Each structure stands twice: as C-alpha cells, then as structure tokens.
Short mmCIF file of C-alpha atoms and ligand atoms in Angstrom, two decimals:
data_model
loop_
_atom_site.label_atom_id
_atom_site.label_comp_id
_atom_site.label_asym_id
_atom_site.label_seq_id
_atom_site.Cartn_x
_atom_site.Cartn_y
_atom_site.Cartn_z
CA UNK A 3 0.00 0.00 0.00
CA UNK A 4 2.93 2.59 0.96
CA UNK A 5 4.27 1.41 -2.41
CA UNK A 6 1.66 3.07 -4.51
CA UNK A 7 1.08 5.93 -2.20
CA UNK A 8 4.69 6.19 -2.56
CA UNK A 9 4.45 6.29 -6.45
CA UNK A 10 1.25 8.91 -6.31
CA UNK A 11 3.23 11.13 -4.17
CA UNK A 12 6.38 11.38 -6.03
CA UNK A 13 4.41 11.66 -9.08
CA UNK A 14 2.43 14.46 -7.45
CA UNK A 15 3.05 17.89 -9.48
CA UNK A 16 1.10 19.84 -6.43
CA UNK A 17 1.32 19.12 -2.66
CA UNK A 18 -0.89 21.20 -0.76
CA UNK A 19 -0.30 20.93 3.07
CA UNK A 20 -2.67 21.82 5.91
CA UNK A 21 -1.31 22.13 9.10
CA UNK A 22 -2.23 23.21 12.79
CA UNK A 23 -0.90 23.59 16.47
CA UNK A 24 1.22 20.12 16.20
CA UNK A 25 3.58 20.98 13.55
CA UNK A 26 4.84 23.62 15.58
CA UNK A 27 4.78 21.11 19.07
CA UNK A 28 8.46 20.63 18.82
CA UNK A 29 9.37 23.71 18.44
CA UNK A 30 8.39 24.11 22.28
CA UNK A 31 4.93 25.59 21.33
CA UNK A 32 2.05 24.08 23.24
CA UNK A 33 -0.62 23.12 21.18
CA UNK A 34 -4.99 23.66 21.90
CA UNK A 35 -6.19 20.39 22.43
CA UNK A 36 -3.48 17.80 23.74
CA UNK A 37 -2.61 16.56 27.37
CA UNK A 38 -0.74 19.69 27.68
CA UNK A 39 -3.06 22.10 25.73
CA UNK A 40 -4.01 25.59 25.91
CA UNK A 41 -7.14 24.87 25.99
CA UNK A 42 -6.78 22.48 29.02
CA UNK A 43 -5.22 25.65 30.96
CA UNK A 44 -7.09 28.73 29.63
CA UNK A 45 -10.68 29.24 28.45
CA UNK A 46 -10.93 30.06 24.95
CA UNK A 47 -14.21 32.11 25.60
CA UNK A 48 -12.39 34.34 28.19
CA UNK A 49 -9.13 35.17 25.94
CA UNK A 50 -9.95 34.15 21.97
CA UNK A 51 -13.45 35.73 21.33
CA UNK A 52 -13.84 39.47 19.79
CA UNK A 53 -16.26 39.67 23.06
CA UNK A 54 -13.81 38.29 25.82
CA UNK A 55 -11.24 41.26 24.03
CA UNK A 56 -13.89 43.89 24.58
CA UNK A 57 -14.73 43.10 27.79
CA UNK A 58 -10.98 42.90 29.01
CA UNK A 59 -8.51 43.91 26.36
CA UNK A 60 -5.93 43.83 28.83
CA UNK A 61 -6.51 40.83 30.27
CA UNK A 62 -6.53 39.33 26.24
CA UNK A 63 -3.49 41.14 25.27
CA UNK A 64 -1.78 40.13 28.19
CA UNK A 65 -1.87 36.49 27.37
CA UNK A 66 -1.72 37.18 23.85
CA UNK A 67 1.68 38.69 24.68
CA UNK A 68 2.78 35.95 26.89
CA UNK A 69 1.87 33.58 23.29
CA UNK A 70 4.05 36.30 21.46
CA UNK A 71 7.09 35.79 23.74
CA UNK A 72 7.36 32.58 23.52
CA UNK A 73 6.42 32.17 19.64
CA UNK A 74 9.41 35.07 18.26
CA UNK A 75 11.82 32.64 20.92
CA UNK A 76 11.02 29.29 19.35
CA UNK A 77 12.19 28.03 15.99
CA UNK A 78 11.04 26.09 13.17
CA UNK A 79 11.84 22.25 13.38
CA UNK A 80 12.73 19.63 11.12
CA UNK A 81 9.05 19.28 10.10
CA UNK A 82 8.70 23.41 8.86
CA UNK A 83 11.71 22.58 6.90
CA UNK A 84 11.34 19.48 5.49
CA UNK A 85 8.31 20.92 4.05
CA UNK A 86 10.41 24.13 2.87
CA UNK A 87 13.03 21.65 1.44
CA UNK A 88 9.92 19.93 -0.79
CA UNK A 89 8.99 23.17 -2.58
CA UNK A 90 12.32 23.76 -4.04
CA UNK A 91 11.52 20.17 -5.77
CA UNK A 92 7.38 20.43 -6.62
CA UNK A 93 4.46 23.22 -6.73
CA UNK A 94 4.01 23.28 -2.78
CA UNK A 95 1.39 25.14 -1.01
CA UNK A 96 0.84 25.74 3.13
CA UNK A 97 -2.56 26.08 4.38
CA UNK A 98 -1.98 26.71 7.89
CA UNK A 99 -3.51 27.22 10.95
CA UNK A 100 -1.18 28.52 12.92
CA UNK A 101 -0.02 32.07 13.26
CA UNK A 102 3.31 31.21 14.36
CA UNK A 103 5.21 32.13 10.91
CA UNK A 104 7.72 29.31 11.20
CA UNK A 105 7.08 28.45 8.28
CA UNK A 106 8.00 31.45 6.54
CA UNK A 107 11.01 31.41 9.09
CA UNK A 108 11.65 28.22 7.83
CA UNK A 109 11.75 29.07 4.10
CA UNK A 110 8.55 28.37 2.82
CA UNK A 111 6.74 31.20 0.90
CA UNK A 112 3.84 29.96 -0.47
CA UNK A 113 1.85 30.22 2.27
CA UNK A 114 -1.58 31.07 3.65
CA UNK A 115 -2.28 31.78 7.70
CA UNK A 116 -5.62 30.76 7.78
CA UNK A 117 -6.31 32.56 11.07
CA UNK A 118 -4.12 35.15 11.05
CA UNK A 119 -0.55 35.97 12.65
CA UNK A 120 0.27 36.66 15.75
CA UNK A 121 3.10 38.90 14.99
CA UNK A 122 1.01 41.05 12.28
CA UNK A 123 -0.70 44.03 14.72
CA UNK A 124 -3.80 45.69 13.08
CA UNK A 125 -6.19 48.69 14.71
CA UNK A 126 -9.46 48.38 15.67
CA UNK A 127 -10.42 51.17 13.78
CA UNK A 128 -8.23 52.38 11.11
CA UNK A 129 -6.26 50.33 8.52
CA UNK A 130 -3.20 50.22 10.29
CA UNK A 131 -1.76 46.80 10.19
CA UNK A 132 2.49 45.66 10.01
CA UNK A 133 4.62 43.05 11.66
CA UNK A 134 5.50 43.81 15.48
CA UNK A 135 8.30 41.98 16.96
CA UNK A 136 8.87 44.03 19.53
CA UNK A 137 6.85 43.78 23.01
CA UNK A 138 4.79 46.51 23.96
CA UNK A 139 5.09 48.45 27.65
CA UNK A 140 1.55 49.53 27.48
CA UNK A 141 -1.41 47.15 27.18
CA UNK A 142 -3.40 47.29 25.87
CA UNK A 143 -1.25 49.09 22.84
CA UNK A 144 -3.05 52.27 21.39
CA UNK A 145 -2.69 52.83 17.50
CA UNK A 146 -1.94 56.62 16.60
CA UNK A 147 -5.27 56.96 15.79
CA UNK A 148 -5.76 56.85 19.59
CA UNK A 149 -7.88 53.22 19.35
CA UNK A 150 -6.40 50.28 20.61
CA UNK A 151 -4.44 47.58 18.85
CA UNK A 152 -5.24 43.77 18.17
CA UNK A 153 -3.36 40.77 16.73
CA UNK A 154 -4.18 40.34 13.49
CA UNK A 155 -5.54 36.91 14.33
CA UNK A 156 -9.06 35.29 13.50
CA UNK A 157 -10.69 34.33 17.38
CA UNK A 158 -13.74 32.42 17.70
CA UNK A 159 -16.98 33.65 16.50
CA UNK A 160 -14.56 35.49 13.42
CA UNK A 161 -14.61 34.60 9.87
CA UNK A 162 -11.63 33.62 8.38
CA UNK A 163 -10.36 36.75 5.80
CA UNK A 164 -12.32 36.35 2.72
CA UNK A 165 -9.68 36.31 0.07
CA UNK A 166 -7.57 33.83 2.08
CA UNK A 167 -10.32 31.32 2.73
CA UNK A 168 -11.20 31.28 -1.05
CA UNK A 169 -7.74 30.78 -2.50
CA UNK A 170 -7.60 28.03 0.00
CA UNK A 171 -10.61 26.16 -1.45
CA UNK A 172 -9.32 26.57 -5.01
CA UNK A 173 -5.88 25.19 -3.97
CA UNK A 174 -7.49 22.45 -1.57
CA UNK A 175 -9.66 21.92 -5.28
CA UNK A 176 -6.53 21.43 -7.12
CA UNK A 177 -4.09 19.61 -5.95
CA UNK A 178 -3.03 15.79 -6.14
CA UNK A 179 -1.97 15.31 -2.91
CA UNK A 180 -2.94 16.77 0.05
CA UNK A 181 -0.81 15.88 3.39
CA UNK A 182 -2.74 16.98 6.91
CA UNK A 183 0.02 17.59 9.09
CA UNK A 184 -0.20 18.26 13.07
CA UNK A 185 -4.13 19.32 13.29
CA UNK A 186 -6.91 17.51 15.19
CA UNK A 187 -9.63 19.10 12.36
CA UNK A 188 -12.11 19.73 14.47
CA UNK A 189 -12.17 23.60 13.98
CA UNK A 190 -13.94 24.79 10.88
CA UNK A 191 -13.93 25.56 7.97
CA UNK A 192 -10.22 24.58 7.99
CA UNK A 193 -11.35 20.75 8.71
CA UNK A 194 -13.47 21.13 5.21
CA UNK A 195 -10.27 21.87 3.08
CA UNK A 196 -9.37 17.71 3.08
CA UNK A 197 -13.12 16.80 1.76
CA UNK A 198 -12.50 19.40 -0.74
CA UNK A 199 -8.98 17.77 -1.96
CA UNK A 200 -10.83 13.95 -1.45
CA UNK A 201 -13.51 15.46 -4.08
CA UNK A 202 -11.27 16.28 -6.49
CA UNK A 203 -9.30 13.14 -6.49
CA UNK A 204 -6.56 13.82 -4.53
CA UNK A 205 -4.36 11.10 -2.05
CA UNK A 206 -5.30 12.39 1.56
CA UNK A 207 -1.88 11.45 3.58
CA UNK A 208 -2.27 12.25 7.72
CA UNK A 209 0.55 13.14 9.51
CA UNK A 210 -0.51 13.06 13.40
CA UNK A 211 0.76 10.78 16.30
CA UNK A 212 -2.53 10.34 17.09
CA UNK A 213 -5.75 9.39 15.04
CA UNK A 214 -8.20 12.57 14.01
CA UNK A 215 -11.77 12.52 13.63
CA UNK A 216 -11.35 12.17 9.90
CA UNK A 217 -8.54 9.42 10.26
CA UNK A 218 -10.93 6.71 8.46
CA UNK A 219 -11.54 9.42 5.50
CA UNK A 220 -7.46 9.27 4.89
CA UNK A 221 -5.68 7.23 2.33
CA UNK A 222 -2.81 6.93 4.61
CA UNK A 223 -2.25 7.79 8.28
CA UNK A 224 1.59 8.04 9.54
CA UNK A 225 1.04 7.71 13.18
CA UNK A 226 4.12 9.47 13.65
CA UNK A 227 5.54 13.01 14.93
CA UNK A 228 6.01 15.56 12.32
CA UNK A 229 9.85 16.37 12.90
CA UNK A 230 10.29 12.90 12.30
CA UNK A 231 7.56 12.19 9.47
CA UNK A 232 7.70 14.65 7.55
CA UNK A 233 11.53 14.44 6.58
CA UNK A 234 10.93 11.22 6.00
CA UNK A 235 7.77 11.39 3.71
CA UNK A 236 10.33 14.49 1.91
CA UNK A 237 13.52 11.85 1.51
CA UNK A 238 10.80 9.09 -0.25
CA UNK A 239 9.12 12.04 -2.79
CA UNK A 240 12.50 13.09 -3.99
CA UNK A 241 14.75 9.63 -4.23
N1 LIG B 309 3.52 16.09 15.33
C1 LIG B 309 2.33 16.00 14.67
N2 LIG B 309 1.13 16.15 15.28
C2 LIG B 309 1.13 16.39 16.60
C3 LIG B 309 2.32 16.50 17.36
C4 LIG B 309 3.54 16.34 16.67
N3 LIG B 309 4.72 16.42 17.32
N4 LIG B 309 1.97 16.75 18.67
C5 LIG B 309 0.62 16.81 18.70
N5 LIG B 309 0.12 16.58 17.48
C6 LIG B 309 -1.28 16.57 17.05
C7 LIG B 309 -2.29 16.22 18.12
O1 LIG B 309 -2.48 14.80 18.15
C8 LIG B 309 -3.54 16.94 17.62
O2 LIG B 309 -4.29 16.11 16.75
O3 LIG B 309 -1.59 17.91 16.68
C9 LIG B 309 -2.99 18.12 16.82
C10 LIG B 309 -3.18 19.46 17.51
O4 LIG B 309 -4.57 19.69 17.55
P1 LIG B 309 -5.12 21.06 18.21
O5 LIG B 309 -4.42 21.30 19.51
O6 LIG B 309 -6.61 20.98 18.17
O7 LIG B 309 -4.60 22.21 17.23
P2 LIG B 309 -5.23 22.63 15.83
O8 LIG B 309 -5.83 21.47 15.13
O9 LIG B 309 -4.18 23.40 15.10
O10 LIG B 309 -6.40 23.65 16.27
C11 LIG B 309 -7.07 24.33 15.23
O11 LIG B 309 -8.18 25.66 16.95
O12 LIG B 309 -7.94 26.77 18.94
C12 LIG B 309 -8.07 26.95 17.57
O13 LIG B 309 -7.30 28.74 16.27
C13 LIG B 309 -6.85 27.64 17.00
O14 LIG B 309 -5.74 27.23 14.89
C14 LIG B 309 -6.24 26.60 16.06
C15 LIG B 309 -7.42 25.71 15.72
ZN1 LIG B 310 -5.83 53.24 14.22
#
C-alpha cells in the first residue's frame, strides 16, 4: 500500500499541506487540544473571542503577549523545513492554521495563515496593520489613531479573511496530494479543506501521532511526529 502511495506522491506535481498547532509542538509551542493544551489551561471564551477582548482587552493582550514571547523565541523544526526543502523540488502550497510564521522562518513562501498571525498588529479602527516583533510596555497598545491595537488573528466567533479562505478552497480543489500535518480538524472551515482535496481526487496522507476525527476518510495515516515524518515522507518524494 505505501508502495503506490509512494508512487502517487512522487508523481504528485502539487502538494498542498494543511497544518495546525502540532507541527509547531516541537518547536516548544504548546498546542490547543493535547494533554498539555491551551485549551486544558485557559478558556478560549475568556481570551480568543472578539467579546472576551472587549470586555478585558488587557486581560486578552496580556496572554496574547505571553503567546508572542514565547512564539518570536522558538524556531522552526525539522518538520517546517522538510516541508520548505519539498517546494524547491514540486508546486508546494501551506494552508496553515497557525499564526506562528515558522514556516516562513523556515523558508517556505507559499503560504496562507488561515487565522491570522500573531506577529502582524492591526487597529481596531483604522487600517493600520504591520509586523511587530517588539513587546509593547503599554497594554493594551493604542494605534496613533488613539484606538487600541489587536493581533491580526481570527478568534472564535470570526470569519476567516475572505480572500484567504477562497484561495484556500481553489488550492485544496486542485491539488493531487494533500498531506494533513499536526491538526486535530475539528475547527472549521479549515477541517473542510481535506473533503475538498478527497472530491477532487486527490491522495489524503495524515501526519498526526494520534488518530483525528477524519482518520478513516485518509488514504494513509503516519502515526508518527512531524519532525520525524515529515523528513521522511520528503527523503521518499525526492529519491
Ligand atoms: N507532530 C504532529 N502532530 C502532533 C504532534 C507532533 N509532534 N503533537 C501533537 N500533534 C497533534 C495532536 O495529536 C492533535 O491532533 O496535533 C494536533 C493538535 O490539535 P489542536 O491542539 O486541536 O490544534 P489545531 O488542530 O491546530 O487547532 C485548530 O483551533 O484553537 C483553535 O485557532 C486555534 O488554529 C487553532 C485551531
Ligand atoms: Zn488606528
């Protein structure tokens, strides 16, 4: 069975990957839902919800900041750059969840932050908007229009940006294999994008040490860690 897959994939002229919170795991980056998840710590209603931020933006931005901290100190792992190795080799596309940027750190540049960045800083009013490393003194930060700041992340309750969501689709639409990398899929619409690549033909290939909610839907699950995997699955496309 790995055979063929094996064949499909190295045949593959586009690879479009969709990753979440467990690519980024070994780069020291807690992920939402696992033993040792966000989620299992904070409540998502209290500091990921346009309401919890205007209730207490300072409470939000504090954590967000705490999230920012540790993000611009971690770095990509062997799973960002195996996948930034691939596209030098085939058409290779990122649909990710995160808003981490490793991958970009890691050398990938096709690629699309589903919900957001936490290092892009928009206003709440005007159009300001640019990448902010730095951290801030005051929180929550106040834009020069005198309105305070946000990350330029998509929280609960949000819709994903428009123009992102749709070039998603048409890349989930049009691609021959599709590998799901480090995401439980059990946030939409993000968990749609592999039914959309299964429609149109394409291999589905998990990548996840543990099985998914759509494991049964894939043509092949690698019950393996990504930093691990994923050079692996790399090494076999190219011999
Ligand atoms: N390698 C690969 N997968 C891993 C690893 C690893 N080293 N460690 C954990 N995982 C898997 C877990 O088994 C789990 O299935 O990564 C997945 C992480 O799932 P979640 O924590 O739910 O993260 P994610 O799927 O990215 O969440 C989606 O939910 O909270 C929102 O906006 C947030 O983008 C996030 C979205
Ligand atoms: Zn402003």
């Amino acid at each position: 069975m790995f055979d063929s897959l094996a064949r499909q994939i190295k045949d593959a002229q586009k690879i479009v990957f969709v990753t979440g919170a467990g690519i980024s795991q070994e780069s020291g980056i807690p992920t939402f839902r696992g033993k040792e998840g966000l989620w299992r710590k904070y409540d998502p209603m209290q500091l990921a919800t346009i309401d919890a931020f205007y209730e207490n933006p300072g409470l939000v931005w504090e954590w967000y900041e705490e999230r920012r901290k540790n993000i611009l100190a971690a770095n990509p792992n062997r799973g960002h750059f195996a996948i930034a190795e691939l596209a030098k080799h085939k058409d290779v596309i990122i649909l990710t969840q995160n808003i981490d940027g490793l991958h970009q750190r890691a050398g990938s540049k096709k690629v699309l932050e589903l919900h957001g960045s936490i290092i892009r800083i928009k206003c709440t009013s005007c159009d300001f908007n640019d990448n902010i490393t730095k951290s801030f003194e005051e929180l929550p930060p106040k834009c020069k229009c005198g309105k305070i700041l946000r990350p330029d992340v998509v929280w609960f309750g949000e819709g994903l940006p428009q123009d992102v969501w749709s070039d998603a689709i048409t890349h989930a639409q049009s691609c021959d294999v599709m590998i799901i990398a480090g995401t439980s899929l059990v946030v939409s619409p993000a968990n749609t994008l592999p039914l959309y690549a299964k429609q149109n033909g394409a291999v589905l290939i998990e990548v996840n040490p543990e099985k998914t909610v759509m494991s049964s839907d894939m043509d092949l699950s690698v019950r393996e860690k990504s930093a691990i995997a994923l050079p692996e699955l790399v090494s076999i496309i190219q011999k």
